[in-house]
Every structure is written in structure tokens, then in C-alpha cells.
Amino acid sequence: MVVEGRQRIDKWLFFSRAVKSRSLAAKLVVAGRVRINRDKAAQASDLIKPGDVLTITLERRIFVWKVLGTGVRRGPAEEARTLYEDMSPPPAPKGEAPADALPGLREAGSGRPTKKERRQTDHLLGED
């Protein structure tokens, strides 16, 4: 069954070079790591069309791609980039901590705590 202007999500992920194989694409979809227009893709056979927005979770990155077209083959990377528009937020710089990270309990430069200091802080926190 071929619907004009639509393509299976696993095939599209393979053609766009998001994953290395169609079977990996199918596993990604079934694991719930792909969303089509904010809805979880339930099956690898779910259809997408140009204009859909995909949210893909791969390893430690989240990609937000707007589908621009359906693919015909898995071609070179330049050809694959024409299938989507990358709308992903820029990755955080590696040296910075996330905004919700807890600040350190020790003064900067005071060194590693001794065993005695660790016991005192554990006692103060109610841990034994």
C-alpha cells in the first residue's frame, strides 16, 4: 500500500541517515524513541508526510527534524540532508553544568574531604 507523498517512518529514518539500518530504525520506533507531531510512533509502519515534525532520541541527544520530503534511496549525506530541516536546540557546551544542577557543598579549592569530614556531613544529613 503506497500512499502518495507518505512514507513509512522506519524507511524514512534509514534514508535520512538517522540510523544505520531499517531494522535499527524499527527498533527505535518500537522502543518509543520517535515522536511524530508530539505523538509517540507506535509501529515502524506509521506513515509520515512532508510537514511532519519528528522528535528523535538517539543516545544522549534529542533531534527535532521537520520532514521536507520522502526519500527514494539511502544516498550520500548531502542527499539525506535535503529530506529534513534540523530544528534541534543547540547542544549545551561540555564545560557548563545544567541549569538545574545542585551547587557544590564545599568551598572551591578546599580539596577532597577527609573520611572524618565525610562522616560529619553524613551525620548532619541524617544518613548512617
Short mmCIF file of C-alpha atoms in Angstrom, two decimals:
data_model
loop_
_atom_site.label_atom_id
_atom_site.label_comp_id
_atom_site.label_asym_id
_atom_site.label_seq_id
_atom_site.Cartn_x
_atom_site.Cartn_y
_atom_site.Cartn_z
CA MET A 1 0.00 0.00 0.00
CA VAL A 2 1.66 3.21 -1.18
CA VAL A 3 0.02 6.49 -0.26
CA GLU A 4 1.05 9.48 -2.36
CA GLY A 5 3.53 11.72 -0.53
CA ARG A 6 3.75 9.46 2.52
CA GLN A 7 6.43 7.02 3.66
CA ARG A 8 6.98 4.51 6.45
CA ILE A 9 8.83 6.02 9.41
CA ASP A 10 11.45 3.24 9.53
CA LYS A 11 12.24 3.68 5.84
CA TRP A 12 12.45 7.46 6.18
CA LEU A 13 14.80 7.26 9.20
CA PHE A 14 17.06 4.92 7.20
CA PHE A 15 17.03 7.17 4.11
CA SER A 16 17.73 10.29 6.21
CA ARG A 17 20.75 8.56 7.78
CA ALA A 18 19.43 8.90 11.34
CA VAL A 19 20.22 5.19 11.82
CA LYS A 20 22.42 2.66 10.06
CA SER A 21 19.75 0.11 9.11
CA ARG A 22 15.99 -0.26 8.74
CA SER A 23 15.90 -2.86 11.49
CA LEU A 24 17.57 -0.39 13.88
CA ALA A 25 15.03 2.23 12.79
CA ALA A 26 12.17 -0.18 13.54
CA LYS A 27 13.64 -0.95 16.98
CA LEU A 28 13.96 2.78 17.69
CA VAL A 29 10.31 3.37 16.84
CA VAL A 30 9.02 0.37 18.81
CA ALA A 31 11.08 1.47 21.83
CA GLY A 32 9.12 4.75 21.85
CA ARG A 33 12.06 6.98 20.98
CA VAL A 34 10.41 8.62 17.97
CA ARG A 35 7.52 11.08 18.08
CA ILE A 36 5.55 12.30 15.09
CA ASN A 37 3.97 15.70 15.75
CA ARG A 38 4.31 15.14 19.54
CA ASP A 39 2.61 11.71 19.40
CA LYS A 40 4.66 8.57 20.02
CA ALA A 41 5.08 6.48 16.91
CA ALA A 42 3.63 3.08 17.78
CA GLN A 43 4.82 1.00 14.83
CA ALA A 44 7.56 1.06 12.25
CA SER A 45 4.84 1.15 9.59
CA ASP A 46 3.45 4.52 10.76
CA LEU A 47 3.34 6.93 7.84
CA ILE A 48 4.90 10.38 7.72
CA LYS A 49 4.46 13.18 5.20
CA PRO A 50 6.24 16.44 4.40
CA GLY A 51 5.47 18.99 7.11
CA ASP A 52 5.50 16.50 9.99
CA VAL A 53 7.83 17.26 12.90
CA LEU A 54 9.82 14.31 14.27
CA THR A 55 11.41 14.22 17.71
CA ILE A 56 14.09 11.52 17.77
CA THR A 57 16.02 10.44 20.87
CA LEU A 58 19.40 8.93 19.96
CA GLU A 59 21.87 8.09 22.72
CA ARG A 60 22.29 11.34 24.66
CA ARG A 61 20.94 13.72 22.00
CA ILE A 62 17.48 14.81 21.01
CA PHE A 63 16.85 15.74 17.38
CA VAL A 64 13.88 17.76 16.19
CA TRP A 65 13.51 17.43 12.44
CA LYS A 66 10.85 18.80 10.13
CA VAL A 67 10.20 16.42 7.25
CA LEU A 68 10.72 18.19 3.89
CA GLY A 69 10.29 15.20 1.62
CA THR A 70 10.20 11.46 1.30
CA GLY A 71 13.27 9.53 0.24
CA VAL A 72 13.77 7.24 -2.71
CA ARG A 73 17.05 5.65 -1.61
CA ARG A 74 19.76 5.84 1.02
CA GLY A 75 22.13 8.13 -0.78
CA PRO A 76 25.03 10.32 0.26
CA ALA A 77 24.79 12.57 3.33
CA GLU A 78 24.16 15.67 1.18
CA GLU A 79 21.13 13.98 -0.35
CA ALA A 80 19.90 12.82 3.07
CA ARG A 81 20.06 16.39 4.46
CA THR A 82 17.53 17.50 1.85
CA LEU A 83 14.90 15.27 3.46
CA TYR A 84 14.66 17.32 6.68
CA GLU A 85 15.17 20.69 8.31
CA ASP A 86 17.05 20.48 11.60
CA MET A 87 15.15 22.41 14.28
CA SER A 88 17.08 20.91 17.23
CA PRO A 89 18.19 23.19 20.05
CA PRO A 90 21.97 23.69 20.07
CA PRO A 91 23.81 21.26 22.36
CA ALA A 92 24.97 22.65 25.72
CA PRO A 93 28.70 23.39 25.96
CA LYS A 94 30.54 20.49 27.59
CA GLY A 95 32.12 22.58 30.37
CA GLU A 96 28.86 24.01 31.71
CA ALA A 97 26.58 22.31 34.22
CA PRO A 98 22.85 22.11 33.51
CA ALA A 99 20.73 24.91 34.97
CA ASP A 100 19.05 22.57 37.47
CA ALA A 101 22.32 21.11 38.82
CA LEU A 102 22.92 21.37 42.57
CA PRO A 103 25.80 23.59 43.68
CA GLY A 104 28.76 22.01 45.44
CA LEU A 105 28.67 21.78 49.25
CA ARG A 106 32.35 22.68 49.69
CA GLU A 107 34.26 25.85 49.05
CA ALA A 108 36.01 25.93 45.72
CA GLY A 109 39.63 24.85 46.05
CA SER A 110 39.26 23.32 49.52
CA GLY A 111 40.26 19.89 48.22
CA ARG A 112 38.91 16.43 48.75
CA PRO A 113 37.10 15.80 52.07
CA THR A 114 38.70 13.53 54.62
CA LYS A 115 36.95 10.46 55.97
CA LYS A 116 36.19 12.34 59.20
CA GLU A 117 34.62 15.24 57.26
CA ARG A 118 32.53 12.82 55.22
CA ARG A 119 31.22 11.15 58.38
CA GLN A 120 30.29 14.52 59.87
CA THR A 121 28.33 15.59 56.77
CA ASP A 122 26.62 12.20 56.57
CA HIS A 123 25.63 12.54 60.23
CA LEU A 124 24.25 16.05 59.60
CA LEU A 125 22.22 14.83 56.62
CA GLY A 126 20.70 12.03 58.71
CA GLU A 127 22.47 9.20 56.91
CA ASP A 128 24.18 6.47 58.91
#
